[in-house]
Short mmCIF file of C-alpha atoms in Angstrom, two decimals:
data_model
loop_
_atom_site.label_atom_id
_atom_site.label_comp_id
_atom_site.label_asym_id
_atom_site.label_seq_id
_atom_site.Cartn_x
_atom_site.Cartn_y
_atom_site.Cartn_z
CA UNK A 1 2.56 171.12 131.89
CA UNK A 2 4.35 169.74 134.55
CA UNK A 3 5.55 165.99 135.26
CA UNK A 4 3.94 163.79 137.48
CA UNK A 5 5.99 161.15 139.62
CA UNK A 6 4.90 158.29 141.14
CA UNK A 7 6.80 156.45 144.25
CA UNK A 8 5.82 153.09 145.81
CA UNK A 9 5.88 153.27 149.86
CA UNK A 10 5.92 150.50 152.09
CA UNK A 11 3.51 150.43 154.82
CA UNK A 12 4.99 149.85 158.42
CA UNK A 13 3.61 147.74 161.40
CA UNK A 14 3.53 150.89 163.12
CA UNK A 15 2.10 152.84 160.73
CA UNK A 16 -1.50 151.03 161.92
CA UNK A 17 -3.74 152.41 164.53
CA UNK A 18 -6.17 150.93 166.63
CA UNK A 19 -8.83 150.72 164.03
CA UNK A 20 -6.34 148.63 161.91
CA UNK A 21 -5.66 150.67 159.09
CA UNK A 22 -3.10 153.37 158.66
CA UNK A 23 -3.52 156.32 161.02
CA UNK A 24 -4.60 159.61 159.28
CA UNK A 25 -1.08 161.18 160.19
CA UNK A 26 0.61 159.13 158.20
CA UNK A 27 -0.70 159.85 154.55
CA UNK A 28 0.95 162.80 154.64
CA UNK A 29 4.14 161.29 155.83
CA UNK A 30 3.98 159.08 152.80
CA UNK A 31 3.49 162.16 150.59
CA UNK A 32 6.73 164.18 152.12
CA UNK A 33 8.84 161.14 151.74
CA UNK A 34 7.66 160.44 148.30
CA UNK A 35 8.34 164.23 147.11
CA UNK A 36 11.85 163.90 148.70
CA UNK A 37 12.82 161.21 146.77
CA UNK A 38 10.94 162.83 143.49
CA UNK A 39 12.69 165.89 143.80
CA UNK A 40 16.06 163.82 144.18
CA UNK A 41 15.37 161.28 141.37
CA UNK A 42 12.73 163.21 138.98
CA UNK A 43 14.13 166.69 139.09
CA UNK A 44 18.08 165.91 139.94
CA UNK A 45 17.58 168.32 142.81
CA UNK A 46 18.01 167.15 146.43
CA UNK A 47 17.05 169.15 149.15
CA UNK A 48 20.93 169.12 150.05
CA UNK A 49 21.27 171.34 146.82
CA UNK A 50 18.53 173.80 147.82
CA UNK A 51 20.19 173.99 151.18
CA UNK A 52 23.87 174.96 149.27
CA UNK A 53 21.71 177.88 147.69
CA UNK A 54 20.54 178.48 151.00
CA UNK A 55 17.18 177.62 149.94
CA UNK A 56 14.24 175.93 151.79
CA UNK A 57 10.71 174.75 151.22
CA UNK A 58 8.40 175.17 154.08
CA UNK A 59 4.26 174.05 154.03
CA UNK A 60 2.11 176.82 154.16
CA UNK A 61 -1.24 175.37 152.99
CA UNK A 62 -2.04 171.54 153.86
CA UNK A 63 -5.28 170.13 152.24
CA UNK A 64 -6.39 166.36 152.24
CA UNK A 65 -9.35 164.66 151.47
CA UNK A 66 -9.41 160.80 153.10
CA UNK A 67 -11.10 158.49 150.44
CA UNK A 68 -10.66 154.91 151.49
CA UNK A 69 -8.58 153.24 154.29
CA UNK A 70 -5.12 151.86 154.20
CA UNK A 71 -4.42 148.41 155.31
CA UNK A 72 -0.91 146.97 156.55
CA UNK A 73 -1.14 144.73 153.61
CA UNK A 74 -1.65 146.87 150.63
CA UNK A 75 0.56 148.22 148.74
CA UNK A 76 0.64 152.18 147.70
CA UNK A 77 1.79 154.63 145.22
CA UNK A 78 2.00 158.25 145.82
CA UNK A 79 1.69 160.35 142.80
CA UNK A 80 2.35 164.25 142.82
CA UNK A 81 2.55 166.75 140.09
CA UNK A 82 3.13 170.38 140.33
CA UNK A 83 -0.09 172.79 139.93
CA UNK A 84 1.31 176.14 139.31
CA UNK A 85 4.36 178.19 140.58
CA UNK A 86 3.76 181.59 141.37
CA UNK A 87 6.24 184.06 143.01
CA UNK A 88 7.62 182.39 146.00
CA UNK A 89 5.06 179.30 146.04
CA UNK A 90 4.70 176.05 144.46
CA UNK A 91 1.31 174.02 144.66
CA UNK A 92 1.57 170.63 144.50
CA UNK A 93 -1.14 168.05 144.07
CA UNK A 94 -1.02 164.51 145.51
CA UNK A 95 -2.71 161.28 144.99
CA UNK A 96 -2.45 158.19 147.31
CA UNK A 97 -3.45 154.98 145.28
CA UNK A 98 -3.89 151.49 146.29
CA UNK A 99 -1.53 149.81 143.79
CA UNK A 100 -3.44 146.22 143.41
CA UNK A 101 -6.89 148.18 142.62
CA UNK A 102 -5.52 151.76 141.43
CA UNK A 103 -8.47 153.63 143.45
CA UNK A 104 -7.55 156.91 145.50
CA UNK A 105 -7.27 156.52 148.99
CA UNK A 106 -6.28 160.23 149.74
CA UNK A 107 -5.90 163.24 147.48
CA UNK A 108 -5.22 166.66 147.97
CA UNK A 109 -2.41 169.40 147.61
CA UNK A 110 0.26 171.13 149.35
CA UNK A 111 1.43 174.72 149.06
CA UNK A 112 4.97 175.27 149.13
CA UNK A 113 6.51 178.36 149.91
CA UNK A 114 10.53 178.93 149.09
CA UNK A 115 12.44 180.61 151.88
CA UNK A 116 15.91 182.15 152.35
CA UNK A 117 17.49 179.98 155.11
CA UNK A 118 19.31 183.25 155.97
CA UNK A 119 16.60 185.34 156.77
CA UNK A 120 13.62 182.82 157.05
CA UNK A 121 11.86 184.87 154.88
CA UNK A 122 9.96 184.31 151.81
CA UNK A 123 11.52 184.60 148.39
CA UNK A 124 10.65 184.18 144.57
CA UNK A 125 11.60 180.73 143.33
CA UNK A 126 14.67 181.41 140.96
CA UNK A 127 14.07 181.20 137.39
CA UNK A 128 16.48 177.93 136.73
CA UNK A 129 14.60 175.90 139.43
CA UNK A 130 11.12 177.13 137.51
CA UNK A 131 12.23 175.85 134.32
CA UNK A 132 13.00 172.78 135.96
CA UNK A 133 10.02 171.89 137.38
CA UNK A 134 8.49 172.74 133.85
CA UNK A 135 10.32 169.69 132.26
#
């Protein structure tokens, strides 16, 4: 079982589109921002530590379902949890929640592929990283 992490994200005025709600592209930006914070604070392994090991994550699959709009005055929570780790890939589930109502505004998953920064090719996720994610 993998730990779920939650991060509060602030809505900025420039996130709002002409329909007076958050533009659909911002939802994934919120997930990416939360994931970086969660890697650093939850797993205690920032992106810098991956780079020092000549490793990086790239996204190979993105799936998102929009459920409800987010307005400027809303406060949101991004909850993520690793669903599975297999070879070079980790599938991460995400939920964007309205903090006040606890209703899901969007949900989906990202499949990350670990690559070598030297070759640019996929590499198996090292055992110590898999173990760290399994806590």
